[in-house]
Coordinates of N, CA and C in Angstrom, one line a residue:
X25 N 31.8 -31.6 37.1 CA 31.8 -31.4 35.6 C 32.1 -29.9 35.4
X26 N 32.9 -29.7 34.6 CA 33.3 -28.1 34.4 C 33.1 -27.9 32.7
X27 N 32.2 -27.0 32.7 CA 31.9 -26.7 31.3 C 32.9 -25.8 30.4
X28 N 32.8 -25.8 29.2 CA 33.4 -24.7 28.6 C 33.0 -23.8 28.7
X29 N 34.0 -22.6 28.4 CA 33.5 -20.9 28.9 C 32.7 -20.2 27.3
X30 N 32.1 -19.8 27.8 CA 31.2 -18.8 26.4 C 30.8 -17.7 26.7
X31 N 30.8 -17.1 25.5 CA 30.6 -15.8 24.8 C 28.9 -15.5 25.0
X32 N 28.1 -16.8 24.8 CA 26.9 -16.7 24.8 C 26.3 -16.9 26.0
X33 N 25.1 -16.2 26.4 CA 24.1 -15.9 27.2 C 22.6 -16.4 27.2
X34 N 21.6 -17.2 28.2 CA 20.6 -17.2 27.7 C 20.1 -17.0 28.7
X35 N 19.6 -15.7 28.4 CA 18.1 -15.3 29.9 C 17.1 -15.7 29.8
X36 N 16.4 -16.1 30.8 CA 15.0 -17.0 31.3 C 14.4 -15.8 31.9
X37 N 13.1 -15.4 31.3 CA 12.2 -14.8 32.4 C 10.8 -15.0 31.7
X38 N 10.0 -15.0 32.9 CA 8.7 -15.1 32.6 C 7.9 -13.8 32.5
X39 N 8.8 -12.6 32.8 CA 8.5 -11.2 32.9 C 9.6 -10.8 32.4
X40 N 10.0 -10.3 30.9 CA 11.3 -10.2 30.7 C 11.0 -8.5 30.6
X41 N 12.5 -7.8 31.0 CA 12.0 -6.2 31.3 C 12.0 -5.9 29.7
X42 N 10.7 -4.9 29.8 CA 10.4 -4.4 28.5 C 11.8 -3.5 27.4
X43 N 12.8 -2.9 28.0 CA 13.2 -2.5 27.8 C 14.5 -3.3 26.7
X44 N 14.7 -4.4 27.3 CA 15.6 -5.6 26.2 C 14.9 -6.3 25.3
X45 N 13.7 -6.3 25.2 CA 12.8 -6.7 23.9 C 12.8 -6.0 22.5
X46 N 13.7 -6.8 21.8 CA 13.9 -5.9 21.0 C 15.5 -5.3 20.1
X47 N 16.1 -5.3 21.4 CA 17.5 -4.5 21.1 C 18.8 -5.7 20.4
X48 N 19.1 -4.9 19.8 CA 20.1 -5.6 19.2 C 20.9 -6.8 19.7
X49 N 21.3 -6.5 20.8 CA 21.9 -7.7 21.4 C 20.8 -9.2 21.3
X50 N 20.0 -8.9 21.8 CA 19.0 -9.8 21.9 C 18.0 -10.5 21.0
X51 N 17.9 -11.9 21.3 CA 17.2 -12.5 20.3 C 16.1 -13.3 21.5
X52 N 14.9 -12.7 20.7 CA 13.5 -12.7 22.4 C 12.8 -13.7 21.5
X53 N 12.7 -14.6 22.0 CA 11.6 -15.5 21.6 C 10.4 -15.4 23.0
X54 N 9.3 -15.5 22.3 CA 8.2 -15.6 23.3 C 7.6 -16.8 23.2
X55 N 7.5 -16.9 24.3 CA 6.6 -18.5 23.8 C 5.3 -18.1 25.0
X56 N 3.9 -18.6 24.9 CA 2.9 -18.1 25.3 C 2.2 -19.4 26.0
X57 N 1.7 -19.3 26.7 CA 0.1 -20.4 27.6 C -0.8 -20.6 26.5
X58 N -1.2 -21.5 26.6 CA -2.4 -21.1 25.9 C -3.6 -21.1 26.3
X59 N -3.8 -21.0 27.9 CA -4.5 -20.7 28.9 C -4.0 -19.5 29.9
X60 N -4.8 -18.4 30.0 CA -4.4 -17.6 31.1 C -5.2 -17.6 32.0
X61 N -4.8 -17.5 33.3 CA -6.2 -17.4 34.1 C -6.5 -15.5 34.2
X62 N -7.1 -14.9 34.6 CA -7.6 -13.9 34.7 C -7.8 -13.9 36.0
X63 N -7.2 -12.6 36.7 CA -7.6 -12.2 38.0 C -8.6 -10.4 38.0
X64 N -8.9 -10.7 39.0 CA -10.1 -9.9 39.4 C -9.1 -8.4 39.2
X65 N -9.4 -7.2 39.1 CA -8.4 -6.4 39.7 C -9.6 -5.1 39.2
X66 N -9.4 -4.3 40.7 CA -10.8 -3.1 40.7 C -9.7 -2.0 40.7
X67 N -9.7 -1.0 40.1 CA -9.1 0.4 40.1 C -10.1 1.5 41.2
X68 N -9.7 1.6 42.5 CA -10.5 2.8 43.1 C -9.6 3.7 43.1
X69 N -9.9 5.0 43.4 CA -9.2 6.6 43.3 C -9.9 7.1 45.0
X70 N -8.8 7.7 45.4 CA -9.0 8.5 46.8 C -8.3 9.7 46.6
X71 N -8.7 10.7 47.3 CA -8.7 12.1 47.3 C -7.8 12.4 48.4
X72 N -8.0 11.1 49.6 CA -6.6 11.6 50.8 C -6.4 10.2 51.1
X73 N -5.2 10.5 51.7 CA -5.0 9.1 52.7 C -5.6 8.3 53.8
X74 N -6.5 9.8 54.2 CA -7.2 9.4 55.6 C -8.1 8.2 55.0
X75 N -9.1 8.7 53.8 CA -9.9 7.7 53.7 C -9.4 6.5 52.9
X76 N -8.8 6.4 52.1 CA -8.0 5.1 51.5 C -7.4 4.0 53.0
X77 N -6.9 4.9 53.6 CA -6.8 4.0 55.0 C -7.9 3.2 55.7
X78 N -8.9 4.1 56.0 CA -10.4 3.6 56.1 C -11.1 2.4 55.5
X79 N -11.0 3.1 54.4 CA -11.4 2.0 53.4 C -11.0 0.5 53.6
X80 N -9.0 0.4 53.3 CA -8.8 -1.0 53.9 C -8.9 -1.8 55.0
X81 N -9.0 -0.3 55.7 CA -9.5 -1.1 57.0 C -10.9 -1.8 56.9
X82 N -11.9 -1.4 56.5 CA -13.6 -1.4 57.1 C -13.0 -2.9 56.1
X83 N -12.5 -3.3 54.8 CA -12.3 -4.4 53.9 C -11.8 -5.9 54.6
X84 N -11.2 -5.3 55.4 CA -10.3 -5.9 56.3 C -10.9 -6.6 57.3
X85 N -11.5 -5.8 58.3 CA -12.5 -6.6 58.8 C -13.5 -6.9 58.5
X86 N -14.5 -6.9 57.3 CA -15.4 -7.4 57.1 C -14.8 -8.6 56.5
X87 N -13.6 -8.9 56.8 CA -13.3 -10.0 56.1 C -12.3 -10.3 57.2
X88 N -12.2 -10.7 58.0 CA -11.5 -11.1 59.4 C -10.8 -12.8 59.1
X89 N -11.6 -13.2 58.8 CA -10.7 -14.6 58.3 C -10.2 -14.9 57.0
X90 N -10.2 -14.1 56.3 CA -9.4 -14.2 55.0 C -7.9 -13.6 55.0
X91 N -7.2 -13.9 54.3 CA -5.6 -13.2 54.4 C -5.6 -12.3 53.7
X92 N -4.6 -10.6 54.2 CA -4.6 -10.1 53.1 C -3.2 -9.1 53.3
X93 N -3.2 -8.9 51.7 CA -1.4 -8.6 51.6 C -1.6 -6.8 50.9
X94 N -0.9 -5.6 52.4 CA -0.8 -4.3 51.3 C 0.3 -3.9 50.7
X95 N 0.5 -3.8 49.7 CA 1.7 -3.3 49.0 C 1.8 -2.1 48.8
X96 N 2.6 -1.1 49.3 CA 3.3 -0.2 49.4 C 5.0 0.4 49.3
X97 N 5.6 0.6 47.6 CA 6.0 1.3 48.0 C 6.9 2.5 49.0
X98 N 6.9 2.0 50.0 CA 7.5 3.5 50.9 C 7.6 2.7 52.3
X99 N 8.9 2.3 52.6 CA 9.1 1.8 54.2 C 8.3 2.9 55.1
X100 N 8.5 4.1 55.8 CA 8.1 5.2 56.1 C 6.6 5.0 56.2
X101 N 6.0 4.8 55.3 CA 4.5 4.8 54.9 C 3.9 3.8 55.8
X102 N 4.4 2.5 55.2 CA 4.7 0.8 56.1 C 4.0 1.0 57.2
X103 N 5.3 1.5 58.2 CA 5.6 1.7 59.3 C 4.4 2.4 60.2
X104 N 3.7 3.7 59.4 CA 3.2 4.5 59.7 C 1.4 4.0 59.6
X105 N 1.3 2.9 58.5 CA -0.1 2.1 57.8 C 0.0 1.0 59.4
X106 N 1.3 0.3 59.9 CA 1.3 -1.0 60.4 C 0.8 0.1 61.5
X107 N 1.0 0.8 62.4 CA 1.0 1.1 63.6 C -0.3 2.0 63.6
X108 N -1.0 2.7 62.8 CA -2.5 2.9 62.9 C -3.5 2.0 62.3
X109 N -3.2 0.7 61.9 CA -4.3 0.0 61.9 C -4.2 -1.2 63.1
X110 N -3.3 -1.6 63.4 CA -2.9 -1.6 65.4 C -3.9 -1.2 66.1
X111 N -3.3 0.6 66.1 CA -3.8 1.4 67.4 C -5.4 1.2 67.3
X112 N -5.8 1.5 65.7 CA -6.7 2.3 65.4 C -8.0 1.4 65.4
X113 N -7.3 -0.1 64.8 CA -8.6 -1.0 64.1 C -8.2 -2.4 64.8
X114 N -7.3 -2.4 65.9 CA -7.1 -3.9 66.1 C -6.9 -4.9 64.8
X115 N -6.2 -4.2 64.1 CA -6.3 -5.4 63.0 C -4.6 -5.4 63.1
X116 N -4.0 -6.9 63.1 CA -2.8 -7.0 63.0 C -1.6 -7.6 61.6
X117 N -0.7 -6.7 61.4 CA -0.3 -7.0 60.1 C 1.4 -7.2 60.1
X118 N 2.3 -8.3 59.7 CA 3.5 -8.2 59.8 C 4.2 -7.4 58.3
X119 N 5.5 -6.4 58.8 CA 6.0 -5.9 57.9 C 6.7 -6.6 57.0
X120 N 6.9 -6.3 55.5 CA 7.8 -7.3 55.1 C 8.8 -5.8 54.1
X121 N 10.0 -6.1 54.2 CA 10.9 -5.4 53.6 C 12.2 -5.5 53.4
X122 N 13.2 -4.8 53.3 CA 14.5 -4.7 53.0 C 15.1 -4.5 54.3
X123 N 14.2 -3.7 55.4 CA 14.6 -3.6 56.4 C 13.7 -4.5 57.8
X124 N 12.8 -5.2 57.0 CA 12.2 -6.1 58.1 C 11.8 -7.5 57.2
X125 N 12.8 -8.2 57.7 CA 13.2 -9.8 57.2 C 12.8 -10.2 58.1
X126 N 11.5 -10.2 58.6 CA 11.3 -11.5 60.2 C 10.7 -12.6 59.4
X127 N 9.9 -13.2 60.1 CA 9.1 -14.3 60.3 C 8.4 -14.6 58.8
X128 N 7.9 -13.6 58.5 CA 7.1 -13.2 57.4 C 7.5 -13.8 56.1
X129 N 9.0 -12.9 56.0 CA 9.7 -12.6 54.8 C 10.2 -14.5 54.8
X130 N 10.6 -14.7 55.8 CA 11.6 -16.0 55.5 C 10.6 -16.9 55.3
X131 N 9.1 -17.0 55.9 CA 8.4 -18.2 55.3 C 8.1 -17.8 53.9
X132 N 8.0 -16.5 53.4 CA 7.5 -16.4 51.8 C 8.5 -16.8 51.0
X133 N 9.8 -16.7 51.2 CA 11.1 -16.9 50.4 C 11.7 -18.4 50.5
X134 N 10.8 -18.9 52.0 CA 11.5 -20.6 52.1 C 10.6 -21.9 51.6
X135 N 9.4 -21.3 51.9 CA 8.0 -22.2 51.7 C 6.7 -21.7 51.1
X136 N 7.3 -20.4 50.2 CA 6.3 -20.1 49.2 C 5.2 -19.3 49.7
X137 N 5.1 -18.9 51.5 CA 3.9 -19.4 51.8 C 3.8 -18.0 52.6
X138 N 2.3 -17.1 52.8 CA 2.1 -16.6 53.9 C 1.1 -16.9 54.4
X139 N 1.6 -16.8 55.8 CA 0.4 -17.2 56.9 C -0.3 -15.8 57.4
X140 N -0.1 -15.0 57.3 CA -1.1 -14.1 58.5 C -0.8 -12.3 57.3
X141 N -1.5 -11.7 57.7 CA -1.6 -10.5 57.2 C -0.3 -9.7 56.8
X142 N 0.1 -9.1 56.0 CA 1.0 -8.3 56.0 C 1.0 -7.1 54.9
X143 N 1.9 -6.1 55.4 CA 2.5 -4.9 54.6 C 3.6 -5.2 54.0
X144 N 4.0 -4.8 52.8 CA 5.5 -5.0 52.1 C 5.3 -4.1 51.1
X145 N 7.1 -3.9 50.6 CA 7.2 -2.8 49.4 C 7.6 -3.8 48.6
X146 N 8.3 -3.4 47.9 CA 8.3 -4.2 46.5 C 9.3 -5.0 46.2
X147 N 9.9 -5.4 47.4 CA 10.9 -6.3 48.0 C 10.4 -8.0 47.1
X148 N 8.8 -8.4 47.1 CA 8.6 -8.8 47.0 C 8.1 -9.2 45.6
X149 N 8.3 -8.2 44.3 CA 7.9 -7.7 43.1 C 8.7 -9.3 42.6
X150 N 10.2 -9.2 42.6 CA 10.7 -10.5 42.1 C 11.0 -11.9 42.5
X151 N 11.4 -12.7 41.8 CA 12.0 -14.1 42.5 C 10.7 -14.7 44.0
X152 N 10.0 -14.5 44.1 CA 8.9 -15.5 45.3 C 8.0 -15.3 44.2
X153 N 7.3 -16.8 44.4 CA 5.7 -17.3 44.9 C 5.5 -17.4 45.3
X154 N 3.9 -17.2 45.8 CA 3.2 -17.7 46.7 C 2.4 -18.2 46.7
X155 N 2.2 -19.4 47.1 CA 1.5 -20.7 46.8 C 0.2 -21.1 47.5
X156 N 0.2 -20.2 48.8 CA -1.3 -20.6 49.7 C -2.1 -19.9 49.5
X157 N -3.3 -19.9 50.0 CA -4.8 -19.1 49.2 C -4.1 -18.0 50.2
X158 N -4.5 -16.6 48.9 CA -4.7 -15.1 49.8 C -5.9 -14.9 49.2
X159 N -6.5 -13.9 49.5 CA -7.8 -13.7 49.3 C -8.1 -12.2 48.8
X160 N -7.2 -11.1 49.3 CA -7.2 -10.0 48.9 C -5.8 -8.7 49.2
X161 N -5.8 -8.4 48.1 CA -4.6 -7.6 47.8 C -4.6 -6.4 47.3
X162 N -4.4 -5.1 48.5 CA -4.6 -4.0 48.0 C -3.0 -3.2 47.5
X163 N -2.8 -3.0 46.2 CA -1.5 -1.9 46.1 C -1.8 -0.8 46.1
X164 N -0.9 0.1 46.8 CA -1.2 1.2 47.2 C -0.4 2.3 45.7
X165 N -1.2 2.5 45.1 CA -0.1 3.2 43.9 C 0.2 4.8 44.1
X166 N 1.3 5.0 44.7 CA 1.5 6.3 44.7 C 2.7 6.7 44.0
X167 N 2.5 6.0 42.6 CA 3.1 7.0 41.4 C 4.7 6.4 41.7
X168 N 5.1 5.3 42.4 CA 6.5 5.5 42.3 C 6.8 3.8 41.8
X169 N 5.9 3.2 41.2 CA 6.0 2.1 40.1 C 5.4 2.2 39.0
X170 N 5.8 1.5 38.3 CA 5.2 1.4 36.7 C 3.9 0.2 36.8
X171 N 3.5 0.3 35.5 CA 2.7 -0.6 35.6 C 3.2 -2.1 35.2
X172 N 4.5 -2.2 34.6 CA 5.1 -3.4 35.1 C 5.3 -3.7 36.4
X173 N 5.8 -3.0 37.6 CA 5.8 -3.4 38.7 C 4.4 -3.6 38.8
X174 N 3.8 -3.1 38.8 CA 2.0 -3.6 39.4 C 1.6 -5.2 38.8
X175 N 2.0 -5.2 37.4 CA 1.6 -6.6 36.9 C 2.7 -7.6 37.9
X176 N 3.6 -7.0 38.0 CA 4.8 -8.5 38.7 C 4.2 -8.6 39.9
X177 N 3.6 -7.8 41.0 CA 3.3 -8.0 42.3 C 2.4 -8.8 42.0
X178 N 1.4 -8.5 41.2 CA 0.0 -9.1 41.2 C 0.2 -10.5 40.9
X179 N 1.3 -10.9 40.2 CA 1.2 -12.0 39.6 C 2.3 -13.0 40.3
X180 N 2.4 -12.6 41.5 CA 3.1 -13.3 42.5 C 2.1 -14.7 43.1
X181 N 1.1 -14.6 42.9 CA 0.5 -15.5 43.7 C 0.3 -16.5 42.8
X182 N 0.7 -18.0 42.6 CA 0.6 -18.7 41.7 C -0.3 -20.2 41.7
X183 N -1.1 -20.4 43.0 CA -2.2 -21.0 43.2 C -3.5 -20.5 43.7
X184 N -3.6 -19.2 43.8 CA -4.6 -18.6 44.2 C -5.0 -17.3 43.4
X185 N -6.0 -17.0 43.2 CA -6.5 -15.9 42.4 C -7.0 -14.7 43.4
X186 N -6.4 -14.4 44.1 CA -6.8 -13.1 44.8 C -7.6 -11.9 44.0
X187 N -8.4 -11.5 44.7 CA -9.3 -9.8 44.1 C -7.9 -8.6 44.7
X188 N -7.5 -8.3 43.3 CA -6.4 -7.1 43.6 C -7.0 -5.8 43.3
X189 N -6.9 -5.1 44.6 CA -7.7 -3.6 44.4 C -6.4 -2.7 44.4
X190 N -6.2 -2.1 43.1 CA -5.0 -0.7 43.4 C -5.5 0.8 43.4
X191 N -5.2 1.2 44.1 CA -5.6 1.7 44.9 C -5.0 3.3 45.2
X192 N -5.3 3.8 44.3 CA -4.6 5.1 43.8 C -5.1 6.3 44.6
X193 N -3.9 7.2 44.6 CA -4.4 8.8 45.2 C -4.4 9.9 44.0
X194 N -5.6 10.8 44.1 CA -5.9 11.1 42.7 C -4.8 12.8 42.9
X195 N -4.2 13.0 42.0 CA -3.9 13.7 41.5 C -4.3 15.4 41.5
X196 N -4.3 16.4 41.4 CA -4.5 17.5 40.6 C -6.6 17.4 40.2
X197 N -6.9 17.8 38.9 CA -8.0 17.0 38.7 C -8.6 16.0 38.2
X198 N -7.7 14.8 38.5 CA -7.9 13.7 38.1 C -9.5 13.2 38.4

């Protein structure tokens, strides 16, 4: 079947960017739940990296059989988080990114689903759910997403309610 061609447009999002709400072109209807669920979400502040590293770690294993997913901004960082919680803590985590599509990335994008620990940037902010219980979710906020990006990560998980801890480095005298 071949449709006729049009002038007209209609975007679908459940996270529509703040920035076309509003503008002339556009005509935004919202339509709302009339249930939301509410997730947990704790704001801690760290002073260095050393100990914010610590931290997920000691969380991590006091929690050895639950799943859990860190979000980071910064391949570099990733790389640097995956290979001292390895050396450091025996705790094992697969990368997920723009530059590491293994195992990970393809069951979250084919079957909704993660199975085992992981690191990712924000590769993962659009287009996936994830549908299997995670348990805990630390973002690492170092100032290089908005707080739209923080709501779309968080709200990636669509049958499970994870405790999301973001997890900030403080500033000056913050």
């Amino acid at each position: 079947i071949k449709f006729p061609a049009s002038k007209q447009y209609v975007y679908v999002s459940a996270t529509p960017e703040h920035y076309l709400i509003g503008s002339e072109i556009n005509k935004y209807y919202k339509i709302e739940k009339k249930e939301e669920v509410k997730r947990d979400v704790i704001i801690c502040y760290f002073r260095s990296k050393k100990v914010l590293r610590k931290k997920i770690a000691e969380m991590v294993k006091q929690n050895k059989d639950k799943r859990h997913i860190i979000c980071n901004n910064d391949k570099n960082e990733n790389t640097n988080l995956y290979l001292h919680y390895k050396e450091k803590y025996q705790i094992n985590f697969e990368l997920v990114s723009s530059d590491n599509k293994g195992g990970a990335y393809t069951r979250i994008v084919s079957d909704s689903s993660v199975d085992e620990n992981i690191i990712t940037t924000s590769i993962l902010n659009d287009g996936v759910n994830i549908n299997n219980e995670i348990d805990c979710v630390y973002i690492i906020d170092n100032y290089t997403q908005s707080i739209f990006d923080l709501y779309q990560f968080s709200s990636r998980f669509r049958k499970s309610f994870p405790t999301v801890y973001i997890m900030r480095y403080m500033m000056g005298n913050e």
